[in-house]
Amino acid sequence: MTIAQSPIDFAAPGLSTQPAALNADERATRRLGTYLTLPTQILLAFIVIFPLLMELYISLSSWTPLDGRNWLYAYRYWAGLDNYWELISNARFWQSIGRTLFIMVVCVPVELLLGLGLALLFAGEFRGKRLFYSIMLMPMMVVPAVAGYMFFMLFQSGGPINNILSTLSGGAVSIAWLSRPNLALAAVMIADIWQWTPLMFLILLAGLLGVPEDQLRMATLLGAGPWWRFRLIVLPRIRAILLIALAIRTIEIFKVFDTLYIMTTGGPGVSTETISVYIYKVTMEDLQWSYVAAIALVILVVLSALAAPAIKRFAPAR
Amino acid sequence: MAAITLENLSKNFGAFAALKELNLEVRDREFVALLGPSGCGKTTTMNLISGLLHPSVGRILFDTRDVTPIPMDRRGVGFVFQNYAIFTHMTVRQNLAFGLRVRRLPPSEINRRVGAIAEMMQLTKLLDSRTDKLSVNILQRIAIGRSAIVEPAIFLLDEPLSNVDAAFRQVMRTELKTLQRQFKQTMVYVTHDQLEAMTMADRIAVLDQGILQQVGSPLEIYNHPRNVFVARFIGSPGMNLLNGRLSAENGQTFVDLGPAGRTDALPSGLARAAERAQSANVLVGVRPEDLECVDGATESGLTLVVSFVERIGHRTVVHLGAGAQSAKMTAHSTFVAALGSALRLRARAAGLRLFDRSSGLALTLE
Amino acid sequence: MAHIEFDHVTKRYGDVVAVRDITVTVEDREFFCFFGPPSSGKSTLLRLLLGIEKPTEGEIRIDGKVVNAQSPAERNLAMVFQNLALFPHMSARDNLRFPLVERGVATNIIDERLGGIADKLHIGHLLGKRPAQLSGGERQRVAIGRALMREATAYLMDDPISALDARLREEMRVELKRLQREIGHTFIYVTHDQEEAMSVADRMAILEHGVIRQIDPPQLIYDRPHSRYVASIVGAPTMNFVAGEFDGSRGEFRSADGALKVALSGYCGEATEAVDLAFRPEDTVLGGADGMPARVVSVEPLGAFSIVIVDSGSQALKAMIKGQATPSTGDIVTVGVTPSRVAMFRHGDGRRLEADAHHPTINIKTAREETQPC
C-alpha cells in the first residue's frame, strides 16, 4: 500500500474510518465545508421544495386563473382528489402517455445502438477524425426549437427530403409527412434521433475510452478478433455507462416537447400529442391549472420512482 | 519447432530510433533474456515479435516462416505484460479460459484444461474468485496461466516480475523455468535485472540504446564481456573499470593506474591482446571478487581508500577510491575495514581484462 | 533530537488489524528500516507516524512528546513517497522550493538551502527541467531533495527506489546511506527488498502480518535470526530448512528421513525436540566428507558465485559455491553443513534453539538480550 497520491491530499485510500476525536484542523475544515454549501442548499430549498409544495396545494383544488384570484386562495375552491380521479379516467391523457411511451421505446434503442456504433468507430483511428467529431456533435448544439423548425421545413411536401427521395427513386415523391398521422409520428421520431444520437455517442465514447487498452491488447494476443473483444471485454466494461446513458435518455425523452411542438403542434389532430404537449395545451388553451398540477405531480413521482433505483445503483459512495 | 529469427530489425518512432538493426536468433526451446536498462529497446523488440508493433525495417521469422505481415491475433505467441492486464471484470476461471473460448473449444475441453493449468499455477482454490482484489503475486500466476493454456510454442514475457516483491520473485523464477522446460517452449524474457537474467537464461542478449551489445550464455558474457557496457552491467556489483596506461618492463606488460598503483604483470594472452591497443591508454577491468587484500609490503599492488562498506548477508561490498578512480571489492561477510583506511590489494591475473578507452571494446586475441 | 517511539501501537480498520502492539524506539540519527513482505503493515506504520492515520491504541512519541493528537503539519516530518508525487507542471527547482515557499520562508534562505541540497544530490544541472523530462533516477533524487529542503525532525521514506532499474537501485541505496550520514538526521525507511534493507539500515525491524518479529542491526538479524520466519525472509537465496529432531542428550540433529546427521554441541536441554535445521546456502558444503547424498538438479551460474540446487530425495536444497567450478546436473554429491553456522528452529513456535547454556529472552522494545542461566 502506498500513502497518498499527492503530498497535499492526505486522504488515505478508501480504508480509514474517521476516529471519534477530530483535531482542531479537521473540525475547521468541516465547518468551512458547511458554510460554503449553505447558500446552495438554501437556494435549492427555495427552487425545488417550495414549488413542489405549491403544486401539491393547487392540485387539490379546482382553481384556475380565470377565477380572478391569486393562487393562494385556491383553498376556496377545494376539490380534494377530484383532479386525480379526472386524470385516471381521461382517455386523451392516457393516449398521450401511450404515444410518449411508443416514441421512447423506438427512439431510445435506436439512439443507443447508433451512438454505440459511432462510438466504436471513433474509438479507433481514421482519417479526418477531428473534422467528423465536429460534424457529429453539431446536431446537439442546435437549439431544439430551431431544430423543430428546420425539420418542419425539411418534411414539407415539396421540401428537401421529398426532393432527395425523388432523385433516389427516379419518380416524383411527394409524401405529406406532416399531414398524415403515422408519418408525422415517424418524422418527429426521426428528428429526435437526429438530435440526440450525438449525446449517446459522447457518453458511450467516454465509456469506451475507459476500457483499459492493455486488456484489449492482451485479448488480441490471445487470439480474440474484434467481435470477441467487443463481446467479452468492451461490453461488460461499458455496461454501467450504457445503463446510465439509457436512463438519462429515457427520462429526457419522456419530456420531449420543443422540437415536436414546433414541427407538428401535436397534430395532425392529436396524433403526435405527447404528454408534454398535452400538458401544454391544457395549461395554455384550457387553463385548467389545477388539473395540470395534478398531472405534473403524478409524472414527477412516477419518473422519480423509476430513476431512483438507477441512480442509487450507479452513483455509489466512492 | 519454434525458433525465432530477427533479421536486421529496426524500429523508429518519428526521429527516435528505438531499435537499430537487430540481428538475433533464438533457438527452439531456448530461454533467452533480453537484458538492458530502461529505454534500451528490449520491450520494443518484444512488441515487434508479438506483432503489437510493425518494424520500420527488417523481418521476423518463426522457423522459416516470415511472420512480419501476420497480424497480432494470429501469430500464436503467448505474452505476459509487466502489469499483467488481467481481465478484472472476470473471474479467475474466465480469465484462464479466455484464449480457449475465443478459439471456440467445446466447454468440456475448456474445463479440463483450465483445471490442469490452475493446478499447475496453484490457483485451484481461487478459480471462481473475482480478480479485481487479488494480490499481484496471484495476478501474475493468472497472467502466466492465461497465456500458457493455449500452449503457444513461443512465450514472451515483458518484465513479469518487476512488480512482484523480492521474496516472491525468487519463487516465480524457479516456477517459470520449470514451466518452460515442461511445456518445451521457446521463451523470450525481458528484464533490467542482470541477476535475474543470469539465473534464468540459457543465453542473454544485452541491449543498450537500441543496439545489441553482446549475445551469449551467462558465463560467456560474464567472463568475456565484449565492451565496457556489458562489463559494467553484468555482475553484482558490475566490473570495475579503471583508467590505466600500458607500460612495459623486462619483457612484461603492466598497467599503471596512477595513484591507485600498478597491476601485476599481465598474463601472456592478455599481454599479446594489449599489443593491439590503439594507444597506451586503456581501461583495466577487474571484477570485485577478483580483488583481494594483500598484507606486507608487496612490490606491485594497488592502494585504494575505503569510502563505504556495505554488509549484505553473505558478502561485504567495499567501496574504494583513489584519486578520480573508484572501484568495489567483494569480501566475505566478516570482513572489516575502517572508513578512510587505505587497503593494499591485488587483482587476480586471471580476472584481468583490457578495454580500449576510446571505443570501449574489449581487447582480445580473436 | 529526534527520538521516535511507538508504544504498544495498534491500528485496526474495522475487523482488520493492520499493525498490532508495535513497540519500537528509533534513536536520533539512526537509519532505521522497517522490512517485511507486502501487507505486513510497514506503510501503515509510516502513515501512523506521519499523522495521516490515528492509532487505535497506543502512543506515538517524538522526542518524548505524545503526538497522537497532532496533525501531520505539526509533527514536522518530511516524507518521500513511493510514487514520488512530484508536481508535473513545475520545474525541478520549483518542486524543491515548494515546501519552504508554502511555509513562508524567506527567498534567500530557500535558495541557499536549495544550492546545498542540489550539490549533495548532484541535481544542480537538472533544476530547470520538468519531471517528465527527467529520468527515473533523477526524479527520485528531486523527490528526496524536496523532502530534505525542510529541516524536519525525521525523514520518512516509503519504498522510494523500488520503481528504478536494478542497477540504479544499487547505486541509489549507497547514495542514500551516504547522504544520511552526511546530514546526520534520522531516516525511517520502508522496503520489501531484503538486500536493500541490509545495505542501508543501522537497525531494522522485521514485520510479519503487522507484528514485529525482531529488531536488530542487519548483520545480526542475518547471523542470528530469532525465528524461522525471520530466517526465511532475510537472505537470498533463502535459507535451507531440513525438518527433523534434535536430541539434546546426544547433541545430535537427525533429519526426518534419517539421511542427515549433524553433531551439535552446546545446546540447552536433554529432551528431544522437533526442529528445522536451518543453514544458509553459502554455509552448505558440497562434496565434503560428512553429509547426505543428493542429486544435482540444476546449476545457476552467476559469475562470482554459483547456485547449485540439489535434491536429497525428500527435498530441494540450495548451495552457494564461490566461482564457476560446479558439479554438473545429474551428478550425485554429498550435502553437508558447517556446524558453527547452523540454527535450529522449533516446529511449534518457530523460535530458535539457543546454544551456549543461555536462554535469552528478547525484549523487543530495546532489542537487548537479557540472558538467564540455562
mmCIF file of N, CA and C in Angstrom, chain B residues 30-71:
data_model
loop_
_atom_site.group_PDB
_atom_site.id
_atom_site.type_symbol
_atom_site.label_atom_id
_atom_site.label_comp_id
_atom_site.label_asym_id
_atom_site.label_seq_id
_atom_site.Cartn_x
_atom_site.Cartn_y
_atom_site.Cartn_z
ATOM 1 N N GLU B 30 14.754 -22.533 -26.454
ATOM 2 C CA GLU B 30 15.767 -21.826 -25.698
ATOM 3 C C GLU B 30 15.107 -20.757 -24.807
ATOM 4 N N PHE B 31 15.734 -20.463 -23.698
ATOM 5 C CA PHE B 31 15.272 -19.373 -22.835
ATOM 6 C C PHE B 31 16.272 -18.238 -23.028
ATOM 7 N N VAL B 32 15.815 -17.205 -23.738
ATOM 8 C CA VAL B 32 16.715 -16.081 -23.992
ATOM 9 C C VAL B 32 16.230 -14.871 -23.209
ATOM 10 N N ALA B 33 17.141 -14.209 -22.528
ATOM 11 C CA ALA B 33 16.782 -12.994 -21.814
ATOM 12 C C ALA B 33 17.229 -11.790 -22.619
ATOM 13 N N LEU B 34 16.325 -10.809 -22.763
ATOM 14 C CA LEU B 34 16.706 -9.538 -23.353
ATOM 15 C C LEU B 34 16.994 -8.624 -22.174
ATOM 16 N N LEU B 35 18.234 -8.260 -22.016
ATOM 17 C CA LEU B 35 18.642 -7.537 -20.821
ATOM 18 C C LEU B 35 19.156 -6.156 -21.164
ATOM 19 N N GLY B 36 18.794 -5.180 -20.353
ATOM 20 C CA GLY B 36 19.312 -3.838 -20.579
ATOM 21 C C GLY B 36 18.585 -2.839 -19.699
ATOM 22 N N PRO B 37 19.110 -1.638 -19.593
ATOM 23 C CA PRO B 37 18.470 -0.608 -18.770
ATOM 24 C C PRO B 37 17.203 -0.082 -19.436
ATOM 25 N N SER B 38 16.447 0.726 -18.733
ATOM 26 C CA SER B 38 15.223 1.287 -19.296
ATOM 27 C C SER B 38 15.530 2.041 -20.575
ATOM 28 N N GLY B 39 14.725 1.835 -21.580
ATOM 29 C CA GLY B 39 14.919 2.571 -22.818
ATOM 30 C C GLY B 39 15.898 1.934 -23.779
ATOM 31 N N CYS B 40 16.318 0.707 -23.485
ATOM 32 C CA CYS B 40 17.332 0.114 -24.361
ATOM 33 C C CYS B 40 16.733 -0.557 -25.579
ATOM 34 N N GLY B 41 15.421 -0.699 -25.637
ATOM 35 C CA GLY B 41 14.806 -1.304 -26.817
ATOM 36 C C GLY B 41 14.327 -2.719 -26.595
ATOM 37 N N LYS B 42 14.440 -3.225 -25.370
ATOM 38 C CA LYS B 42 14.041 -4.615 -25.163
ATOM 39 C C LYS B 42 12.539 -4.804 -25.286
ATOM 40 N N THR B 43 11.763 -3.869 -24.705
ATOM 41 C CA THR B 43 10.310 -4.002 -24.823
ATOM 42 C C THR B 43 9.872 -3.802 -26.262
ATOM 43 N N THR B 44 10.537 -2.886 -26.971
ATOM 44 C CA THR B 44 10.213 -2.682 -28.381
ATOM 45 C C THR B 44 10.418 -3.982 -29.155
ATOM 46 N N THR B 45 11.516 -4.676 -28.872
ATOM 47 C CA THR B 45 11.783 -5.931 -29.557
ATOM 48 C C THR B 45 10.660 -6.939 -29.294
ATOM 49 N N MET B 46 10.257 -7.029 -28.046
ATOM 50 C CA MET B 46 9.163 -7.940 -27.697
ATOM 51 C C MET B 46 7.892 -7.594 -28.442
ATOM 52 N N ASN B 47 7.598 -6.318 -28.469
ATOM 53 C CA ASN B 47 6.386 -5.882 -29.150
ATOM 54 C C ASN B 47 6.445 -6.173 -30.640
ATOM 55 N N LEU B 48 7.631 -6.128 -31.194
ATOM 56 C CA LEU B 48 7.771 -6.456 -32.610
ATOM 57 C C LEU B 48 7.559 -7.953 -32.826
ATOM 58 N N ILE B 49 8.117 -8.760 -31.951
ATOM 59 C CA ILE B 49 7.966 -10.206 -32.105
ATOM 60 C C ILE B 49 6.497 -10.613 -31.971
ATOM 61 N N SER B 50 5.796 -9.944 -31.059
ATOM 62 C CA SER B 50 4.408 -10.361 -30.846
ATOM 63 C C SER B 50 3.470 -9.791 -31.879
ATOM 64 N N GLY B 51 3.888 -8.753 -32.563
ATOM 65 C CA GLY B 51 3.018 -8.164 -33.565
ATOM 66 C C GLY B 51 2.333 -6.897 -33.096
ATOM 67 N N LEU B 52 2.576 -6.486 -31.859
ATOM 68 C CA LEU B 52 1.989 -5.246 -31.358
ATOM 69 C C LEU B 52 2.497 -4.050 -32.135
ATOM 70 N N LEU B 53 3.749 -4.160 -32.595
ATOM 71 C CA LEU B 53 4.329 -3.085 -33.400
ATOM 72 C C LEU B 53 4.780 -3.662 -34.731
ATOM 73 N N HIS B 54 4.835 -2.797 -35.735
ATOM 74 C CA HIS B 54 5.319 -3.236 -37.030
ATOM 75 C C HIS B 54 6.709 -2.655 -37.251
ATOM 76 N N PRO B 55 7.646 -3.468 -37.726
ATOM 77 C CA PRO B 55 9.007 -2.942 -37.858
ATOM 78 C C PRO B 55 9.119 -1.868 -38.927
ATOM 79 N N SER B 56 10.048 -0.936 -38.714
ATOM 80 C CA SER B 56 10.330 0.063 -39.739
ATOM 81 C C SER B 56 11.158 -0.579 -40.844
ATOM 82 N N VAL B 57 12.097 -1.414 -40.405
ATOM 83 C CA VAL B 57 12.940 -2.139 -41.356
ATOM 84 C C VAL B 57 13.092 -3.558 -40.821
ATOM 85 N N GLY B 58 13.206 -4.510 -41.685
ATOM 86 C CA GLY B 58 13.592 -5.844 -41.237
ATOM 87 C C GLY B 58 12.448 -6.843 -41.195
ATOM 88 N N ARG B 59 12.807 -8.077 -40.858
ATOM 89 C CA ARG B 59 11.821 -9.145 -40.849
ATOM 90 C C ARG B 59 11.899 -9.942 -39.555
ATOM 91 N N ILE B 60 10.796 -10.608 -39.297
ATOM 92 C CA ILE B 60 10.760 -11.532 -38.168
ATOM 93 C C ILE B 60 10.326 -12.886 -38.703
ATOM 94 N N LEU B 61 11.076 -13.920 -38.336
ATOM 95 C CA LEU B 61 10.732 -15.249 -38.824
ATOM 96 C C LEU B 61 10.540 -16.209 -37.676
ATOM 97 N N PHE B 62 9.496 -16.990 -37.754
ATOM 98 C CA PHE B 62 9.315 -18.092 -36.808
ATOM 99 C C PHE B 62 9.673 -19.342 -37.594
ATOM 100 N N ASP B 63 10.766 -19.971 -37.203
ATOM 101 C CA ASP B 63 11.358 -21.038 -38.018
ATOM 102 C C ASP B 63 11.674 -20.432 -39.375
ATOM 103 N N THR B 64 11.047 -20.899 -40.425
ATOM 104 C CA THR B 64 11.382 -20.310 -41.725
ATOM 105 C C THR B 64 10.264 -19.427 -42.239
ATOM 106 N N ARG B 65 9.228 -19.295 -41.433
ATOM 107 C CA ARG B 65 8.048 -18.550 -41.879
ATOM 108 C C ARG B 65 8.218 -17.067 -41.583
ATOM 109 N N ASP B 66 7.984 -16.232 -42.572
ATOM 110 C CA ASP B 66 8.060 -14.796 -42.347
ATOM 111 C C ASP B 66 6.744 -14.337 -41.722
ATOM 112 N N VAL B 67 6.789 -13.986 -40.464
ATOM 113 C CA VAL B 67 5.536 -13.595 -39.800
ATOM 114 C C VAL B 67 5.329 -12.090 -39.765
ATOM 115 N N THR B 68 6.251 -11.348 -40.368
ATOM 116 C CA THR B 68 6.161 -9.889 -40.294
ATOM 117 C C THR B 68 4.803 -9.348 -40.722
ATOM 118 N N PRO B 69 4.218 -9.864 -41.823
ATOM 119 C CA PRO B 69 2.913 -9.314 -42.198
ATOM 120 C C PRO B 69 1.738 -9.896 -41.404
ATOM 121 N N ILE B 70 1.965 -10.911 -40.622
ATOM 122 C CA ILE B 70 0.847 -11.542 -39.909
ATOM 123 C C ILE B 70 0.422 -10.693 -38.720
ATOM 124 N N PRO B 71 -0.902 -10.403 -38.597
ATOM 125 C CA PRO B 71 -1.348 -9.536 -37.506
ATOM 126 C C PRO B 71 -1.264 -10.227 -36.140
#
